[in-house]
PDB file of C-alpha atoms in Angstrom:
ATOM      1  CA  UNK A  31     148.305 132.363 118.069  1.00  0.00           C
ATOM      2  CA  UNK A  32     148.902 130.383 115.552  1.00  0.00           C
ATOM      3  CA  UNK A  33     152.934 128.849 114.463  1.00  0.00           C
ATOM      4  CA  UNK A  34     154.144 126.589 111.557  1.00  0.00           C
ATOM      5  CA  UNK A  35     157.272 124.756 112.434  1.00  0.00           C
ATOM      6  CA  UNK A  36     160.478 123.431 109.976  1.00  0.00           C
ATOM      7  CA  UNK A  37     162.599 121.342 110.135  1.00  0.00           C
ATOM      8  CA  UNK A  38     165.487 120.617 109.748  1.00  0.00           C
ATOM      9  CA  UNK A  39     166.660 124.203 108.897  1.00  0.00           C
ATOM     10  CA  UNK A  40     169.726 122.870 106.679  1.00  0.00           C
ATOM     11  CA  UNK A  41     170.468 119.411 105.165  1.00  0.00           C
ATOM     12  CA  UNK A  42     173.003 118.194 102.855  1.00  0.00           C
ATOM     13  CA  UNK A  43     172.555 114.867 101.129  1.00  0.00           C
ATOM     14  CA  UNK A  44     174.233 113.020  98.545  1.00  0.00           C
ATOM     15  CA  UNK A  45     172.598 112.163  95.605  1.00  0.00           C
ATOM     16  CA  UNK A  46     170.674 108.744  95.597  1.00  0.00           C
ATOM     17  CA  UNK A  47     169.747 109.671  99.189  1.00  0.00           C
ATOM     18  CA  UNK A  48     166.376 109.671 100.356  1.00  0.00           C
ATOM     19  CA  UNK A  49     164.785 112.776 101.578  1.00  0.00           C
ATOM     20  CA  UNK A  50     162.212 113.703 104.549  1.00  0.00           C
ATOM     21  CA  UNK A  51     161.162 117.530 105.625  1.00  0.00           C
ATOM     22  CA  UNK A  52     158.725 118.250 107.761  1.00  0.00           C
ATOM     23  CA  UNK A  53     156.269 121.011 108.587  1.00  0.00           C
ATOM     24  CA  UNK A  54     153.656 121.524 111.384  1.00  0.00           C
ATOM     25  CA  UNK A  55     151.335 123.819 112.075  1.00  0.00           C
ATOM     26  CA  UNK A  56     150.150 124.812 115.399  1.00  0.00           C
ATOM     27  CA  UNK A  57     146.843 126.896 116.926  1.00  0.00           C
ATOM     28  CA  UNK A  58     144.769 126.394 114.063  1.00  0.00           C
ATOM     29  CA  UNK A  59     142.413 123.333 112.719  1.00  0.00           C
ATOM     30  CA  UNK A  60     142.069 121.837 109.078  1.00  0.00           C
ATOM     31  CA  UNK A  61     144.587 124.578 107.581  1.00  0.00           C
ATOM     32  CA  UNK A  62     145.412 124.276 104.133  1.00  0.00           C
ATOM     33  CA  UNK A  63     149.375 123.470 103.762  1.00  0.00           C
ATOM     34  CA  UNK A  64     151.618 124.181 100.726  1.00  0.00           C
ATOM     35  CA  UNK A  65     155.257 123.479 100.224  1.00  0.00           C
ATOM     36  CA  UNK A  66     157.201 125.797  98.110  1.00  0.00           C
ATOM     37  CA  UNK A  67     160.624 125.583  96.481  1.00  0.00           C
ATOM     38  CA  UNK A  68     163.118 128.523  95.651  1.00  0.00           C
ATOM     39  CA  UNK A  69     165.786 128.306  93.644  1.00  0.00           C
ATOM     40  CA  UNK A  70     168.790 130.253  94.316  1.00  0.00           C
ATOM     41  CA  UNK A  71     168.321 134.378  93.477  1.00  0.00           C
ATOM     42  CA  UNK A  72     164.661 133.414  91.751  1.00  0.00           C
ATOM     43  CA  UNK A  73     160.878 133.473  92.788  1.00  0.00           C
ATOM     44  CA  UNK A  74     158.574 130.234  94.776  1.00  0.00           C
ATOM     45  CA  UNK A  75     158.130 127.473  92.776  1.00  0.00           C
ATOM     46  CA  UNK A  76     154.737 125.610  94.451  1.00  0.00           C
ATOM     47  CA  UNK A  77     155.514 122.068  94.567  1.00  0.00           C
ATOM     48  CA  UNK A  78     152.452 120.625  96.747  1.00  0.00           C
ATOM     49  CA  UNK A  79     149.560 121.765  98.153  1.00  0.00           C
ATOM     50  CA  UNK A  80     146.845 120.022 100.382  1.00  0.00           C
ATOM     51  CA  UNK A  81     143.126 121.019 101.579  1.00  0.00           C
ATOM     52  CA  UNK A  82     142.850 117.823 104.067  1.00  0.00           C
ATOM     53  CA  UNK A  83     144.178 114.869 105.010  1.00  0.00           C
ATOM     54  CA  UNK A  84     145.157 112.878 102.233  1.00  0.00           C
ATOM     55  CA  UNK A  85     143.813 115.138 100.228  1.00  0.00           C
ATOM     56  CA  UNK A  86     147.208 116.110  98.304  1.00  0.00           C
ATOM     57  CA  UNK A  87     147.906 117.850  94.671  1.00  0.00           C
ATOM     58  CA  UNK A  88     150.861 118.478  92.570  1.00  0.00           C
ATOM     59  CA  UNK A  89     151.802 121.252  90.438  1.00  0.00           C
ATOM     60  CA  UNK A  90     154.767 120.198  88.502  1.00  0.00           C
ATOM     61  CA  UNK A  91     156.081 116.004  88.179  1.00  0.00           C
ATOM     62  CA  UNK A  92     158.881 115.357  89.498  1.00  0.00           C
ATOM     63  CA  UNK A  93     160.639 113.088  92.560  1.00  0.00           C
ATOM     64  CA  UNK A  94     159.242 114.662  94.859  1.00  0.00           C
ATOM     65  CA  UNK A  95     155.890 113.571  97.013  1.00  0.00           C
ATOM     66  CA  UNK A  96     153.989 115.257  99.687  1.00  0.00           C
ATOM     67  CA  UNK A  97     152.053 113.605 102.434  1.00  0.00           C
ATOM     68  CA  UNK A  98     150.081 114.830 104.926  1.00  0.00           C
ATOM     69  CA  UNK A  99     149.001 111.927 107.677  1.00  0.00           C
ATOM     70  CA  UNK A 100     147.404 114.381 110.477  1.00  0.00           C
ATOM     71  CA  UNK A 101     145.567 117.656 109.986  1.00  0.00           C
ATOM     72  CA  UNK A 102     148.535 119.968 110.767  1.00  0.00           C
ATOM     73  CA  UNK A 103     151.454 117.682 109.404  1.00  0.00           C
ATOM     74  CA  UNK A 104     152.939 118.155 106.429  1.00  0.00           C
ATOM     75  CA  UNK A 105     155.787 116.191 104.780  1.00  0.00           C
ATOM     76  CA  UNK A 106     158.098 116.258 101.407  1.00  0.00           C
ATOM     77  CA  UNK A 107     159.718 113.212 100.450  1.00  0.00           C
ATOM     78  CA  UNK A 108     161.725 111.915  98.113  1.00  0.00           C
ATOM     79  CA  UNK A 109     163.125 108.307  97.510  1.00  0.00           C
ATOM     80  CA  UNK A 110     166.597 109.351  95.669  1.00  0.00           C
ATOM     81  CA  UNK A 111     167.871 112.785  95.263  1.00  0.00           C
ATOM     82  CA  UNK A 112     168.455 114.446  92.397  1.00  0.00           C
ATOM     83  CA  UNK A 113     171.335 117.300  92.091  1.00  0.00           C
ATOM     84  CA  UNK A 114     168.211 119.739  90.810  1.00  0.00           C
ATOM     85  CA  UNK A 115     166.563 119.234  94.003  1.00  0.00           C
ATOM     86  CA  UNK A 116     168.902 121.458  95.392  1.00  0.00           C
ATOM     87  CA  UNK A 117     167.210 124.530  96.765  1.00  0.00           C
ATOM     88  CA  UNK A 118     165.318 126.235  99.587  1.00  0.00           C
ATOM     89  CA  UNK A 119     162.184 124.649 100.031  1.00  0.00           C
ATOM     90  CA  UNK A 120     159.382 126.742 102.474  1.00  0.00           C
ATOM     91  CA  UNK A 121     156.160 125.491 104.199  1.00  0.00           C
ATOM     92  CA  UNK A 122     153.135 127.601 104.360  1.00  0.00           C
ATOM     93  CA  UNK A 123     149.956 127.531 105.560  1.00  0.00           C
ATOM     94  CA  UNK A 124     146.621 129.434 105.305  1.00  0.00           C
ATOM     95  CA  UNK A 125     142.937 129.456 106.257  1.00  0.00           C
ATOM     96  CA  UNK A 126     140.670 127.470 104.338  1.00  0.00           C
ATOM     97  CA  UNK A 127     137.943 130.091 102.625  1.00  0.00           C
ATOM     98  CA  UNK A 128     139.665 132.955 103.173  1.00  0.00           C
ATOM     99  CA  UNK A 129     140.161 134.871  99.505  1.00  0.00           C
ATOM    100  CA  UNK A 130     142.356 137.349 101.681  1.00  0.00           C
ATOM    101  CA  UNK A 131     144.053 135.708 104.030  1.00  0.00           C
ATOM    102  CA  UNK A 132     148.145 135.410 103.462  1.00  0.00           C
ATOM    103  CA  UNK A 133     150.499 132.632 103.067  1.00  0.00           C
ATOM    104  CA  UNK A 134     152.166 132.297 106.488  1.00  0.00           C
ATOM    105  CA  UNK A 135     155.579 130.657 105.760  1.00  0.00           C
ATOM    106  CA  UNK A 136     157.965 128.562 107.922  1.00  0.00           C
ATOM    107  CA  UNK A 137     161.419 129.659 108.134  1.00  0.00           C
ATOM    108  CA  UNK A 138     162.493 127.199 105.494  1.00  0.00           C
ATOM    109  CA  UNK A 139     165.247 124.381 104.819  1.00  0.00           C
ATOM    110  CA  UNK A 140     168.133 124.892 102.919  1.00  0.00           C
ATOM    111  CA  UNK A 141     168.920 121.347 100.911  1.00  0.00           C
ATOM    112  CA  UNK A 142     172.469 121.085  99.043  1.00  0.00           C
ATOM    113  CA  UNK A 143     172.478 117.575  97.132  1.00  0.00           C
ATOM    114  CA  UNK A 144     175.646 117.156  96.489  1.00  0.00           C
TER     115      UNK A 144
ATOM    116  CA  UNK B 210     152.923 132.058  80.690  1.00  0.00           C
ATOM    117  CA  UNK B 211     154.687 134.283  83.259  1.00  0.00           C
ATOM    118  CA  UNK B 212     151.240 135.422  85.585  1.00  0.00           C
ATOM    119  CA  UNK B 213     153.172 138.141  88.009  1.00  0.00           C
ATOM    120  CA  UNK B 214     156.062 139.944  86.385  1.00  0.00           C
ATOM    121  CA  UNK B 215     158.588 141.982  88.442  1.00  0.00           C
ATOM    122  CA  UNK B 216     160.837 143.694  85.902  1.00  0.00           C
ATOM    123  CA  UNK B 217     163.301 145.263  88.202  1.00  0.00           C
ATOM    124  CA  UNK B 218     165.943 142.442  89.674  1.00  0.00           C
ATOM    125  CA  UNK B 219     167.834 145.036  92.105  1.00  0.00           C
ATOM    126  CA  UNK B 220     167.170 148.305  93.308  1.00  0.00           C
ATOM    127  CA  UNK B 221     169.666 150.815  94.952  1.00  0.00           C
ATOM    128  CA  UNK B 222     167.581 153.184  97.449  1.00  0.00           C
ATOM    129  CA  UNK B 223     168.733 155.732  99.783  1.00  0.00           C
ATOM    130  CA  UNK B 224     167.820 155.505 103.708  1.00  0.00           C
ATOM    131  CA  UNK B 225     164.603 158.173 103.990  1.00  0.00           C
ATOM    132  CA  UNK B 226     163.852 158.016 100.752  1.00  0.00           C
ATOM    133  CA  UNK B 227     160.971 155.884  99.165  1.00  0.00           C
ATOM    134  CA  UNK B 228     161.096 153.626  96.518  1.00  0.00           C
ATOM    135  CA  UNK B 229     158.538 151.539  93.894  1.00  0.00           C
ATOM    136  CA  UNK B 230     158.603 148.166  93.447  1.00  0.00           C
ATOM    137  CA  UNK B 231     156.774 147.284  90.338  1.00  0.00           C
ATOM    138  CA  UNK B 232     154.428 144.775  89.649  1.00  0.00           C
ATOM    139  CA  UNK B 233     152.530 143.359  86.938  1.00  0.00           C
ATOM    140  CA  UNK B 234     150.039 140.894  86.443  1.00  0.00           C
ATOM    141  CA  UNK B 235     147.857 138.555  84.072  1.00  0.00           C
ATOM    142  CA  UNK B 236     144.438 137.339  84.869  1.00  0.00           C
ATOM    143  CA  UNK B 237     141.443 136.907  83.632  1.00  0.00           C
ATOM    144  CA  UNK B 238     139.441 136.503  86.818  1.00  0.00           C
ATOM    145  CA  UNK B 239     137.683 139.182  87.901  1.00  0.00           C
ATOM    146  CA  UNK B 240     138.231 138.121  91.690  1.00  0.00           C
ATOM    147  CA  UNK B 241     141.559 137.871  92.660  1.00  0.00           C
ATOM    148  CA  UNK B 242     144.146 139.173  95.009  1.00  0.00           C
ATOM    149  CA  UNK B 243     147.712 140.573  95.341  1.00  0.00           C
ATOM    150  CA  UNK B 244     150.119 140.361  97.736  1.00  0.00           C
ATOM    151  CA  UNK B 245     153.388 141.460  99.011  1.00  0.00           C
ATOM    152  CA  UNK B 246     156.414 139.615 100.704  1.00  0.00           C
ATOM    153  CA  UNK B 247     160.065 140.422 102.100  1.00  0.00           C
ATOM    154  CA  UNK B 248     162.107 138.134 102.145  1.00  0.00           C
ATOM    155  CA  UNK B 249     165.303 139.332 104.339  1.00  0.00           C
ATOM    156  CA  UNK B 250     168.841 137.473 103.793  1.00  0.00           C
ATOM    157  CA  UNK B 251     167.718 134.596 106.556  1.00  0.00           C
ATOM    158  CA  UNK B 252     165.384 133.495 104.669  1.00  0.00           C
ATOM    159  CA  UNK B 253     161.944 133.797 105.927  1.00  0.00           C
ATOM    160  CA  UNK B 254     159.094 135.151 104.119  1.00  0.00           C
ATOM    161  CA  UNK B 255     156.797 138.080 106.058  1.00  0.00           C
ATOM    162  CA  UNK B 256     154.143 139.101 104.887  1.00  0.00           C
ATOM    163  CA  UNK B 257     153.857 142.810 104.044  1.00  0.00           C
ATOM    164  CA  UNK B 258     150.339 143.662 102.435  1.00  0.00           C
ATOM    165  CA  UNK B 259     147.179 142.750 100.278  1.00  0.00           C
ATOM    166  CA  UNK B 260     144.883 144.226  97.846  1.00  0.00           C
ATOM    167  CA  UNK B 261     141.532 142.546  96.642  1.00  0.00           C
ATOM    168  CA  UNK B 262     140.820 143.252  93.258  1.00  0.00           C
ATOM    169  CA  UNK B 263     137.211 144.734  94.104  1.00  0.00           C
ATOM    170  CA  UNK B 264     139.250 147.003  96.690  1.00  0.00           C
ATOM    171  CA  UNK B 265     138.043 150.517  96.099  1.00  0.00           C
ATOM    172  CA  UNK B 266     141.278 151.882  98.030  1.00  0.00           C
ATOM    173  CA  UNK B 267     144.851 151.173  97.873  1.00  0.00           C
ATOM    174  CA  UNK B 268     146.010 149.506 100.399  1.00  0.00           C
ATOM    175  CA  UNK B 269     148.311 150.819 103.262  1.00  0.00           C
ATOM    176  CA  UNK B 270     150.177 149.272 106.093  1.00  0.00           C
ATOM    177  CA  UNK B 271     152.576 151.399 108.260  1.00  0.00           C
ATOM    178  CA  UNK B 272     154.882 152.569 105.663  1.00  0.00           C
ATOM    179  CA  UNK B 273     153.677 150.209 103.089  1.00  0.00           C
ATOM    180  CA  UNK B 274     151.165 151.473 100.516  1.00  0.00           C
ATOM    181  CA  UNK B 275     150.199 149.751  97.456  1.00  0.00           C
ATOM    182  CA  UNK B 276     149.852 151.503  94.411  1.00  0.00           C
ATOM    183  CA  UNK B 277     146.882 149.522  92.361  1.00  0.00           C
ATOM    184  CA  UNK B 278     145.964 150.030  89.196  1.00  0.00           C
ATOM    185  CA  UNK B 279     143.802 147.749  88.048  1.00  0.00           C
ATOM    186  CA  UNK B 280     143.208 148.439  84.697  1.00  0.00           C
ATOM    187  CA  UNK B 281     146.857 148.611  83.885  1.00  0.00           C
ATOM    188  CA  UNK B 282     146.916 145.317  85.746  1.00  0.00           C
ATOM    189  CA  UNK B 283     149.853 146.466  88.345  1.00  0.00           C
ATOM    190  CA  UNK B 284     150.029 146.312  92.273  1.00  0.00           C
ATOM    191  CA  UNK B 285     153.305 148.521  92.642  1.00  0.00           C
ATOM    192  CA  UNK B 286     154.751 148.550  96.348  1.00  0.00           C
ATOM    193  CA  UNK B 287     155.953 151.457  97.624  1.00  0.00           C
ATOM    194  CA  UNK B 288     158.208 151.781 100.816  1.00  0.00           C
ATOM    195  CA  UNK B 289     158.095 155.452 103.042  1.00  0.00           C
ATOM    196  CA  UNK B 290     161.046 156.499 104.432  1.00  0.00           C
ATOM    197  CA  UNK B 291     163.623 153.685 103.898  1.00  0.00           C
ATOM    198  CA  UNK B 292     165.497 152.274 106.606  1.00  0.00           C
ATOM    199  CA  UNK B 293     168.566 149.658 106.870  1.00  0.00           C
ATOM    200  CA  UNK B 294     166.653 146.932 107.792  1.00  0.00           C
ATOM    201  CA  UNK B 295     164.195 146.975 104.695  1.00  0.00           C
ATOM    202  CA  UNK B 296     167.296 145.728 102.639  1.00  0.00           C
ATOM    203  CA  UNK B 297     165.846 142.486 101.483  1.00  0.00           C
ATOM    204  CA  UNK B 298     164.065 140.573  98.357  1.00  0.00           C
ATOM    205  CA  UNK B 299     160.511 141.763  97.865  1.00  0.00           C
ATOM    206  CA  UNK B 300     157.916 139.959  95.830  1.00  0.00           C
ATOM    207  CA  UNK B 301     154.825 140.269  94.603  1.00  0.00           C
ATOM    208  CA  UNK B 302     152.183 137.532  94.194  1.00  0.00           C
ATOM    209  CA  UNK B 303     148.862 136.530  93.262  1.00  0.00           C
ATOM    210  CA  UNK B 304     145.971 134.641  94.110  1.00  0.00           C
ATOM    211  CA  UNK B 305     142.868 134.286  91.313  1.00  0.00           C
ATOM    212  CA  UNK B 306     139.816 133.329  91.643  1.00  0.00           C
ATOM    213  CA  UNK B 307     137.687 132.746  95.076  1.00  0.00           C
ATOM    214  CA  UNK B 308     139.901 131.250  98.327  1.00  0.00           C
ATOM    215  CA  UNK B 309     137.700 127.819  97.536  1.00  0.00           C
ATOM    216  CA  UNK B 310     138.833 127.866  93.529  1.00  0.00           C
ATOM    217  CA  UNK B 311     142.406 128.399  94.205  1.00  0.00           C
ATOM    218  CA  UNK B 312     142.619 126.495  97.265  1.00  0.00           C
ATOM    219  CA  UNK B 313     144.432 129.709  98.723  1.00  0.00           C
ATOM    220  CA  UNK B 314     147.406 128.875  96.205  1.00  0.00           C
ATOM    221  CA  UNK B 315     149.587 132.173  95.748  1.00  0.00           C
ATOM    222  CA  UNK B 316     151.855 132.301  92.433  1.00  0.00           C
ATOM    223  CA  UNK B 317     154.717 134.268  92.445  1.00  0.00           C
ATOM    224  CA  UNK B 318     156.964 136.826  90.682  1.00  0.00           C
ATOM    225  CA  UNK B 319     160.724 136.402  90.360  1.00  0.00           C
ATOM    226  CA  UNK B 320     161.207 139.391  93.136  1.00  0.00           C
ATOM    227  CA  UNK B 321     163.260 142.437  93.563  1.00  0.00           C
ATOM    228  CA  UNK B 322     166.517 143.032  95.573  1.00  0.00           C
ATOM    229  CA  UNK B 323     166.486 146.377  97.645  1.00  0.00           C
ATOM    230  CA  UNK B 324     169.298 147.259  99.111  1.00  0.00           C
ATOM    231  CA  UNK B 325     169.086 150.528 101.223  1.00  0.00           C
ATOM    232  CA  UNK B 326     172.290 152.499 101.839  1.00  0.00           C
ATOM    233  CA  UNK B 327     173.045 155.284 104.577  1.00  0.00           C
TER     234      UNK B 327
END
């Protein structure tokens, strides 16, 4: 069966910090990854999403960048926090093709800048 | 512009009764889908149910059922027999187009609290 790991579960970082999170997935092959912010008490923002390797798009601009160096690795970065990047931000992956297949969601990191 | 609206921000329901989520959306693709999460107070996001838009039935899981009417453009949820543990935020969200157009991206509504009381 297939399971999508996160870590770290919560972080706090001052601002002007730099940021790492990191997502894998596990039992599947060339999944298609997302990363997903939620801001306190509101919907999923998607910040990143990726069909391959290095193959890596961005919804909204920001200070935030995804990479993805193996098939089932995911990362979000950031080179200085900001006190807006505060949030809970969720990885998720799916199967490439599949019009019905859900969004299967790590369990998320909580990230105070403070 | 706002693609899934979810008009109701918190709900009150009473354990073994059911309750409607509502759910409204904006496309026009005629192949999308819609989907439903809960998200309990820990955090996680589990996934509840789908409905294709060339779906000739409504959906059901368990005591999840999906009330879709398409051309009214809304995907209500509705929860059978509510119990303690279905006290969470609930959202609804959409994918347009084919899997290979979208890349699988799902948009999201701002979700609804449900709390369920004894």
């Amino acid at each position: 069966s297939q399971t999508i790991h996160q870590w770290p579960a919560t972080l706090v970082q001052p601002v002007g910090s730099p940021l790492s999170l990191e997502c894998t997935v596990e039992g599947t092959s060339n999944p298609n990854l997302y990363w997903y912010r939620q801001a306190a008490g509101r919907g999923l923002q998607l910040l990143f999403y990726s069909i391959g390797i290095d193959q890596i798009s961005s919804e909204v601009p920001q200070n935030l960048s995804a990479s993805r160096p193996q098939d089932r690795q995911f990362i979000l970065s950031s080179k200085k926090l900001l006190l807006s990047d505060s949030g809970f931000y969720l990885c998720a992956w799916t199967w490439t093709g599949g019009a019905n297949s859900p969004l299967h969601f790590g369990n998320g990191t909580r990230l105070t800048v403070t | 512009a706002q693609k899934i609206t979810q008009t109701q921000p918190g709900m009150f329901v009473q354990e073994k009764e059911a309750v409607t989520l509502d759910c409204t959306y904006d496309t026009s693709d005629p192949s999308y889908g819609l989907f439903w999460y809960k998200q309990p107070s820990s955090g996680e996001m589990i996934f509840l149910i789908y409905q294709g838009s060339y779906d000739q039935q409504n959906a059901t899981e368990g005591r999840y059922s999906l009330n879709f009417q398409k051309a009214r453009k809304s995907a209500n949820l509705v929860i059978s027999a509510s119990q303690l543990g279905d006290s969470a935020m609930y959202f609804c969200a959409m994918r347009e187009g084919r899997a290979t157009d979208s890349w699988g991206k799902l948009q999201f509504g701002a979700g609804t609290q449900v709390v369920v009381t004894p």
